[in-house]
Short mmCIF file of C-alpha atoms in Angstrom, two decimals:
data_model
loop_
_atom_site.label_atom_id
_atom_site.label_comp_id
_atom_site.label_asym_id
_atom_site.label_seq_id
_atom_site.Cartn_x
_atom_site.Cartn_y
_atom_site.Cartn_z
CA MET A 14 -2.28 -14.17 38.59
CA THR A 15 -4.76 -16.60 37.51
CA ASN A 16 -3.91 -20.37 37.95
CA LYS A 17 -6.80 -21.48 35.80
CA LYS A 18 -6.04 -23.88 32.83
CA ASP A 19 -6.92 -22.97 29.35
CA ILE A 20 -9.48 -25.33 28.56
CA ARG A 21 -8.77 -25.68 24.44
CA SER A 22 -5.27 -26.97 25.82
CA LEU A 23 -7.50 -30.26 27.00
CA THR A 24 -8.06 -33.19 24.49
CA ALA A 25 -11.30 -34.75 23.90
CA ASP A 26 -10.28 -37.45 25.96
CA GLU A 27 -8.81 -35.19 28.65
CA LEU A 28 -12.19 -33.53 28.81
CA ARG A 29 -14.09 -36.54 29.13
CA GLU A 30 -11.95 -37.64 32.17
CA TYR A 31 -12.17 -34.17 33.74
CA PHE A 32 -15.90 -34.42 33.43
CA LEU A 33 -16.10 -38.02 34.89
CA SER A 34 -14.18 -36.85 37.75
CA ILE A 35 -16.89 -34.24 38.56
CA GLY A 36 -19.50 -36.53 38.18
CA GLN A 37 -21.03 -35.44 34.91
CA ALA A 38 -21.76 -37.60 32.08
CA LYS A 39 -19.10 -37.86 29.14
CA TYR A 40 -21.74 -36.67 26.53
CA ARG A 41 -21.21 -33.38 28.46
CA ALA A 42 -17.50 -33.30 27.50
CA ASP A 43 -18.59 -33.73 24.00
CA GLN A 44 -20.76 -30.94 23.93
CA VAL A 45 -18.26 -28.85 25.45
CA TYR A 46 -15.58 -29.90 22.89
CA GLN A 47 -18.32 -28.91 20.21
CA TRP A 48 -18.61 -25.64 21.71
CA LEU A 49 -14.85 -25.07 21.80
CA TRP A 50 -14.15 -25.89 18.36
CA GLN A 51 -16.81 -26.54 15.84
CA LYS A 52 -18.81 -23.24 17.26
CA ALA A 53 -15.65 -21.52 18.64
CA ALA A 54 -17.12 -20.33 21.75
CA HIS A 55 -15.21 -17.84 23.87
CA SER A 56 -17.10 -18.05 26.92
CA PHE A 57 -18.69 -20.51 29.04
CA GLU A 58 -21.94 -18.41 29.05
CA ASP A 59 -22.30 -19.36 25.48
CA MET A 60 -22.55 -22.86 26.05
CA SER A 61 -26.39 -22.64 26.36
CA ASN A 62 -27.09 -26.46 26.52
CA LEU A 63 -25.12 -26.86 29.84
CA SER A 64 -26.90 -25.81 33.34
CA LYS A 65 -25.80 -22.66 35.11
CA GLU A 66 -24.15 -24.44 37.60
CA LEU A 67 -22.22 -26.57 35.39
CA ARG A 68 -21.00 -23.35 33.53
CA GLY A 69 -20.20 -22.10 36.87
CA THR A 70 -17.82 -24.84 37.52
CA LEU A 71 -16.30 -24.62 34.27
CA GLU A 72 -15.60 -20.74 34.80
CA GLU A 73 -14.29 -21.63 38.19
CA HIS A 74 -11.52 -23.94 36.98
CA PHE A 75 -10.79 -22.97 33.27
CA MET A 76 -10.18 -20.25 31.09
CA PHE A 77 -9.83 -19.24 27.46
CA HIS A 78 -6.68 -17.38 25.56
CA GLU A 79 -8.92 -14.75 23.97
CA LEU A 80 -8.14 -13.47 20.40
CA SER A 81 -10.23 -10.24 19.41
CA VAL A 82 -10.42 -8.11 16.29
CA HIS A 83 -8.27 -5.08 17.08
CA THR A 84 -8.53 -3.23 13.78
CA ARG A 85 -9.89 -3.76 10.58
CA GLN A 86 -8.73 -2.55 7.23
CA LYS A 87 -10.75 -3.15 3.88
CA SER A 88 -8.82 -2.72 0.29
CA THR A 89 -10.08 -1.52 -2.68
CA ASP A 90 -9.95 -4.83 -4.06
CA GLY A 91 -12.00 -6.65 -1.40
CA THR A 92 -9.06 -7.82 0.71
CA ILE A 93 -9.45 -7.60 4.30
CA LYS A 94 -6.47 -7.38 6.87
CA TYR A 95 -7.13 -8.21 10.81
CA ALA A 96 -4.94 -7.03 13.58
CA PHE A 97 -5.84 -9.71 16.05
CA LYS A 98 -5.13 -8.84 19.96
CA LEU A 99 -4.36 -11.41 22.06
CA SER A 100 -4.91 -12.30 25.66
CA ASP A 101 -1.39 -10.80 26.47
CA GLY A 102 -1.89 -7.81 24.60
CA ASN A 103 0.59 -9.00 21.45
CA MET A 104 -0.95 -8.38 18.15
CA VAL A 105 -0.69 -10.54 15.31
CA GLU A 106 -2.36 -10.15 11.55
CA GLY A 107 -4.35 -12.37 9.20
CA VAL A 108 -5.89 -11.42 5.79
CA LEU A 109 -9.15 -12.49 3.99
CA ILE A 110 -8.21 -12.75 0.28
CA PRO A 111 -11.09 -13.16 -2.03
CA THR A 112 -10.90 -14.07 -5.69
CA ALA A 113 -13.36 -15.26 -8.15
CA LYS A 114 -13.18 -18.80 -7.29
CA ARG A 115 -11.73 -18.48 -3.66
CA LEU A 116 -11.92 -16.94 -0.24
CA THR A 117 -8.59 -17.53 1.36
CA ALA A 118 -7.49 -17.15 5.01
CA CYS A 119 -3.69 -15.97 5.32
CA ILE A 120 -2.82 -16.63 9.04
CA SER A 121 0.19 -16.24 11.65
CA THR A 122 1.96 -18.97 13.75
CA GLN A 123 4.31 -16.61 15.47
CA VAL A 124 4.22 -13.02 17.10
CA GLY A 125 6.80 -11.72 14.99
CA CYS A 126 9.52 -13.80 13.46
CA SER A 127 13.14 -14.78 13.81
CA LEU A 128 14.30 -15.21 10.37
CA ALA A 129 14.93 -11.61 9.39
CA CYS A 130 14.65 -12.06 5.73
CA GLU A 131 15.68 -8.63 3.92
CA PHE A 132 12.89 -8.43 1.96
CA CYS A 133 9.91 -8.57 4.63
CA ALA A 134 8.25 -6.28 6.72
CA THR A 135 7.62 -9.23 9.29
CA GLY A 136 11.47 -10.09 9.44
CA LYS A 137 11.88 -6.60 10.89
CA LEU A 138 10.01 -7.67 14.04
CA LYS A 139 11.43 -9.23 16.81
CA ARG A 140 10.21 -12.75 17.59
CA MET A 141 8.12 -12.70 20.82
CA ARG A 142 6.52 -15.97 20.75
CA ASN A 143 4.77 -18.59 19.33
CA LEU A 144 1.05 -18.88 18.72
CA ALA A 145 -0.87 -21.59 20.74
CA TYR A 146 -2.64 -23.74 18.36
CA SER A 147 -5.73 -22.29 19.68
CA GLU A 148 -4.88 -18.85 18.72
CA ILE A 149 -4.02 -20.19 15.24
CA TYR A 150 -7.54 -21.66 15.04
CA ASP A 151 -9.11 -18.48 16.11
CA GLN A 152 -7.80 -16.44 13.50
CA VAL A 153 -9.32 -18.95 10.88
CA ALA A 154 -12.60 -19.16 12.93
CA VAL A 155 -12.99 -15.45 12.77
CA ILE A 156 -12.16 -15.13 9.25
CA ASN A 157 -14.26 -17.86 8.14
CA GLU A 158 -17.50 -15.84 9.87
CA GLU A 159 -16.38 -12.86 8.18
CA ALA A 160 -16.14 -14.36 4.70
CA LYS A 161 -19.71 -15.50 5.57
CA ALA A 162 -20.74 -12.16 6.17
CA GLU A 163 -19.20 -10.48 3.43
CA HIS A 164 -19.69 -13.23 0.91
CA GLY A 165 -22.48 -15.32 1.79
CA LYS A 166 -20.17 -18.32 2.25
CA GLY A 167 -17.44 -19.64 4.35
CA LEU A 168 -13.45 -20.07 3.32
CA THR A 169 -12.43 -22.27 0.60
CA ASN A 170 -8.59 -22.31 1.45
CA ILE A 171 -6.04 -21.55 4.22
CA VAL A 172 -2.61 -20.22 3.83
CA TYR A 173 0.02 -20.37 6.34
CA MET A 174 1.80 -17.34 4.99
CA GLY A 175 1.36 -14.45 7.78
CA MET A 176 3.54 -13.61 10.44
CA GLY A 177 6.09 -16.03 11.57
CA GLU A 178 7.72 -19.21 10.42
CA PRO A 179 5.30 -22.22 10.82
CA LEU A 180 7.63 -24.77 11.21
CA LEU A 181 9.66 -22.97 13.95
CA ASN A 182 6.12 -23.50 15.78
CA TYR A 183 5.98 -27.22 14.24
CA LYS A 184 3.80 -28.63 17.08
CA ASN A 185 1.26 -25.83 17.49
CA THR A 186 1.11 -25.39 13.48
CA MET A 187 0.31 -29.05 13.29
CA GLU A 188 -2.23 -29.26 16.04
CA SER A 189 -4.32 -26.39 14.70
CA VAL A 190 -4.47 -28.05 11.03
CA ALA A 191 -5.78 -30.90 13.25
CA LYS A 192 -8.59 -28.70 14.94
CA ILE A 193 -9.40 -27.21 11.44
CA THR A 194 -9.72 -30.36 9.47
CA GLN A 195 -11.37 -32.64 12.15
CA GLU A 196 -15.27 -32.90 11.97
CA GLU A 197 -15.98 -31.60 15.56
CA GLY A 198 -13.89 -28.39 14.35
CA LEU A 199 -14.27 -26.47 11.07
CA HIS A 200 -13.99 -29.65 8.81
CA MET A 201 -11.98 -28.42 6.19
CA ALA A 202 -10.07 -30.63 3.73
CA ALA A 203 -6.69 -30.64 4.26
CA LYS A 204 -5.52 -30.48 0.57
CA ARG A 205 -7.17 -26.98 0.79
CA ILE A 206 -4.37 -25.70 3.43
CA THR A 207 -0.97 -24.82 2.44
CA ILE A 208 1.87 -24.42 4.85
CA SER A 209 4.59 -21.90 3.57
CA THR A 210 8.03 -22.15 5.14
CA ALA A 211 11.14 -20.46 4.58
CA GLY A 212 13.05 -23.78 4.55
CA ILE A 213 13.59 -25.96 7.67
CA ALA A 214 14.76 -29.20 6.34
CA LYS A 215 14.53 -30.85 9.65
CA GLN A 216 10.89 -30.08 9.94
CA ILE A 217 10.10 -30.53 6.40
CA LYS A 218 11.15 -34.17 6.79
CA GLN A 219 9.32 -34.37 9.89
CA MET A 220 5.85 -33.47 7.85
CA GLY A 221 6.86 -36.20 5.36
CA ASP A 222 7.41 -38.90 8.66
CA ASP A 223 4.04 -37.49 10.30
CA GLY A 224 2.15 -38.24 6.74
CA SER A 225 1.28 -34.62 6.58
CA ARG A 226 -1.70 -34.25 4.08
CA VAL A 227 -1.57 -30.35 3.78
CA LYS A 228 0.08 -28.58 0.69
CA LEU A 229 3.82 -27.60 1.32
CA ALA A 230 5.35 -24.18 -0.03
CA LEU A 231 8.69 -23.34 0.16
CA SER A 232 9.89 -19.35 0.19
CA LEU A 233 12.63 -19.86 -2.40
CA HIS A 234 13.27 -16.32 -4.07
CA ALA A 235 16.49 -17.16 -5.37
CA ALA A 236 17.81 -20.65 -6.62
CA ASN A 237 21.72 -20.09 -5.99
CA ASP A 238 23.23 -20.18 -2.77
CA GLU A 239 25.01 -16.86 -2.98
CA LYS A 240 21.88 -14.66 -3.60
CA ARG A 241 19.87 -16.75 -1.18
CA ASN A 242 21.94 -16.34 1.53
CA SER A 243 22.30 -12.68 0.87
CA ILE A 244 18.59 -12.34 1.48
CA MET A 245 17.47 -15.17 3.68
CA ALA A 246 19.93 -15.99 6.46
CA ILE A 247 18.10 -19.21 7.43
CA ASN A 248 19.91 -20.39 3.74
CA GLU A 249 23.36 -20.60 5.46
CA SER A 250 22.08 -23.48 7.82
CA ASN A 251 19.49 -24.89 5.35
CA ASN A 252 20.99 -24.45 2.09
CA LEU A 253 19.61 -25.48 -1.33
CA GLU A 254 21.24 -29.04 -1.39
CA VAL A 255 20.05 -29.71 1.93
CA LEU A 256 16.38 -28.48 1.25
CA ALA A 257 16.49 -30.46 -1.91
CA GLU A 258 17.25 -33.80 0.01
CA ALA A 259 14.64 -32.92 2.55
CA LEU A 260 11.71 -32.07 -0.07
CA ASN A 261 12.59 -35.14 -1.97
CA TYR A 262 12.12 -37.21 1.39
CA TYR A 263 8.67 -35.32 1.92
CA TYR A 264 7.62 -36.30 -1.75
CA THR A 265 8.55 -39.93 -1.17
CA LYS A 266 6.60 -39.78 2.18
CA THR A 267 3.47 -38.13 0.97
CA GLN A 268 3.65 -38.02 -2.88
CA GLN A 269 2.91 -34.25 -2.87
CA ALA A 270 4.87 -31.86 -5.08
CA VAL A 271 6.02 -28.81 -3.38
CA THR A 272 5.08 -25.30 -4.74
CA PHE A 273 8.03 -23.04 -4.84
CA GLU A 274 7.26 -19.15 -4.04
CA TYR A 275 9.54 -17.21 -5.87
CA ILE A 276 9.03 -13.50 -5.24
CA ILE A 277 10.82 -11.70 -8.35
CA PHE A 278 13.02 -8.52 -7.54
CA LYS A 279 14.09 -5.90 -10.20
CA ASP A 280 17.72 -6.62 -11.16
CA PHE A 281 18.13 -8.93 -8.52
CA ASN A 282 16.41 -12.42 -9.48
CA ASP A 283 14.67 -11.54 -12.63
CA SER A 284 16.93 -12.45 -15.44
CA ILE A 285 17.14 -15.40 -17.69
CA ASP A 286 20.22 -16.47 -15.72
CA ASP A 287 18.01 -16.85 -12.79
CA ALA A 288 15.24 -18.60 -14.61
CA LYS A 289 18.27 -21.13 -15.46
CA ASP A 290 18.85 -21.44 -11.83
CA LEU A 291 15.38 -21.69 -10.92
CA LEU A 292 14.84 -24.76 -13.79
CA ASN A 293 17.69 -26.55 -12.56
CA PHE A 294 16.32 -26.68 -8.93
CA CYS A 295 12.99 -27.47 -10.16
CA ARG A 296 14.23 -30.59 -12.03
CA LYS A 297 15.66 -31.81 -8.78
CA VAL A 298 12.25 -31.99 -6.88
CA PRO A 299 8.73 -32.66 -7.97
CA SER A 300 7.36 -28.96 -7.87
CA LYS A 301 5.73 -26.19 -9.42
CA VAL A 302 6.51 -22.29 -9.40
CA ASN A 303 4.27 -19.33 -8.09
CA ILE A 304 5.98 -16.32 -9.34
CA ILE A 305 4.82 -13.37 -6.89
CA GLU A 306 5.12 -9.87 -7.61
CA TYR A 307 7.01 -7.72 -4.82
CA ASN A 308 5.23 -5.17 -3.03
CA ASP A 309 7.49 -2.26 -1.56
CA VAL A 310 8.31 -2.54 2.14
CA GLU A 311 9.83 0.41 3.79
CA GLY A 312 13.63 0.53 4.63
CA THR A 313 14.59 -2.27 2.00
CA PRO A 314 16.08 -1.61 -1.25
CA PHE A 315 14.06 -4.13 -3.29
CA LYS A 316 11.71 -2.97 -6.06
CA LYS A 317 9.07 -4.55 -8.12
CA ALA A 318 10.62 -6.26 -11.29
CA ASP A 319 9.43 -4.70 -14.70
CA GLN A 320 6.37 -6.67 -16.31
CA ASP A 321 8.18 -7.66 -19.32
CA LYS A 322 11.09 -9.38 -17.46
CA VAL A 323 8.22 -10.97 -15.45
CA ASP A 324 6.76 -12.11 -18.64
CA ALA A 325 10.15 -13.46 -20.17
CA PHE A 326 10.91 -15.06 -16.93
CA ALA A 327 7.56 -17.11 -16.46
CA ALA A 328 7.64 -17.96 -20.27
CA TYR A 329 11.09 -19.45 -20.33
CA LEU A 330 10.21 -21.92 -17.41
CA GLU A 331 6.73 -22.80 -19.17
CA ASP A 332 8.54 -23.38 -22.38
CA ARG A 333 10.85 -25.88 -20.59
CA GLY A 334 7.87 -27.82 -18.92
CA VAL A 335 7.49 -26.20 -15.47
CA ILE A 336 4.32 -25.33 -14.27
CA ALA A 337 4.97 -21.50 -13.47
CA LYS A 338 1.93 -19.02 -12.51
CA VAL A 339 2.39 -15.26 -11.96
CA ARG A 340 0.78 -14.19 -8.91
CA ARG A 341 -0.72 -10.65 -8.74
CA SER A 342 -0.53 -9.08 -5.19
CA ARG A 343 -3.75 -7.91 -3.39
CA GLY A 344 -4.38 -5.73 -0.75
CA LYS A 345 -1.22 -3.57 -1.23
CA ASP A 346 -2.81 -0.37 -0.34
CA ILE A 347 -3.43 -1.58 3.22
CA ASP A 348 -0.17 -3.22 3.64
CA ALA A 349 -1.78 -6.65 3.59
CA ALA A 350 0.14 -8.26 0.64
CA CYS A 351 2.88 -10.69 0.80
CA GLY A 352 5.67 -9.57 2.91
CA GLN A 353 3.92 -6.62 4.29
CA LEU A 354 2.36 -7.78 7.57
CA ALA A 355 4.21 -5.84 10.34
CA ASN A 356 1.43 -4.76 12.59
CA LYS A 357 1.09 -1.36 10.94
CA GLU A 358 -2.07 0.24 11.01
CA GLY A 359 -3.39 2.45 8.54
#
C-alpha cells in the first residue's frame, strides 16, 4: 500500500510551497504544474526540463492516478467510444463525436450511477465512486489528442453527459472545469462546455451562486410530475416546481438560459399533449429544447418514437416560439449514443 500523495491533488500554490520546502526555486513548481495539466504528463520521467535528481525526488514522494485507454471502438459514422481504465481497475466510458462543425468529447464523472433512470443503461450499474477531477480532466486530454490525430484539430466542445450525475460529484466536476479552462490547462472557453444534470436543485442553485460560466442542460424527458416520476426517481425529491424555481435562480445569477434535453419515447411522451406540457414548462424558465432520438437499451420497455410524431412534436413547439431542435443519435452501432454507456464491449 503506497502512502504517496497524488501530485495532481495539489494546487499551484501548494506545489510552490513544496518546492520551496525542498530548496527548489518556485519556477520549478510552475514547470511541473504545466507538465501536469497543459501537457498532461503521466510520469515524472516525461518532465524533461527537470534534473534527474529532482525527478527522482518527486517519484519518491508523489504518484499519479493513472487513466489509460482499455478499448477503443469506432462507429460507422466516425464516433469513437473509449473504455478508460482507472488506477483502481474501475472503468468509465467517454466518446468523441465528430460532426461537420464540431468535435465534441462526452465524458463521465462517476463510476456507475446512483439515479437508476428507467431508460438508461448507465443507471443499471451500481455507483462505485466519484471520479477525481484529474480523472475527469484526463478523459478530455486523451480525447483531445485523439481528435487531433483523427481530424487534425483539437476539441471544440465538451459535454458532461457520460456516466454518472455530475452535480452529485459537484466539487470534482467544477474543479475539472477550472483545470480545463485555465491557461495552464487545455485553455478551453467555458461557453463550449455543457454540464448535464438529471435535476439536483440544490446544486443547480450552487452553480448560480458560484457564477458558473459553463452551459447547463437538464435531462427532462417528461414535463409532468407523474410521468417523470415513473422514469426518473430523482423527480420525487426534485420535482418540476422545485426545478423551475432552481433554474430561475440560476438564470438570475448567470443570465444563462438552460437547455432541456427531451428523449422522445414511442407512445410515452411523444403526443401533442406531452408537447403542451413541455411548452408550459418552457414558459416558466428561459430555455430551449433538444429533442433526442431514443437509442434502444437492453432490458428496458422503451422504443424509438415514430418520425412523424417527432416532427409534429418539434413543430408544435417551434410554432409557439420555443427553440426546439431534433438531435439525431450518433454511435448507436457501438453503444456510444445517449443513454447507452454501460461498459459493454463490442
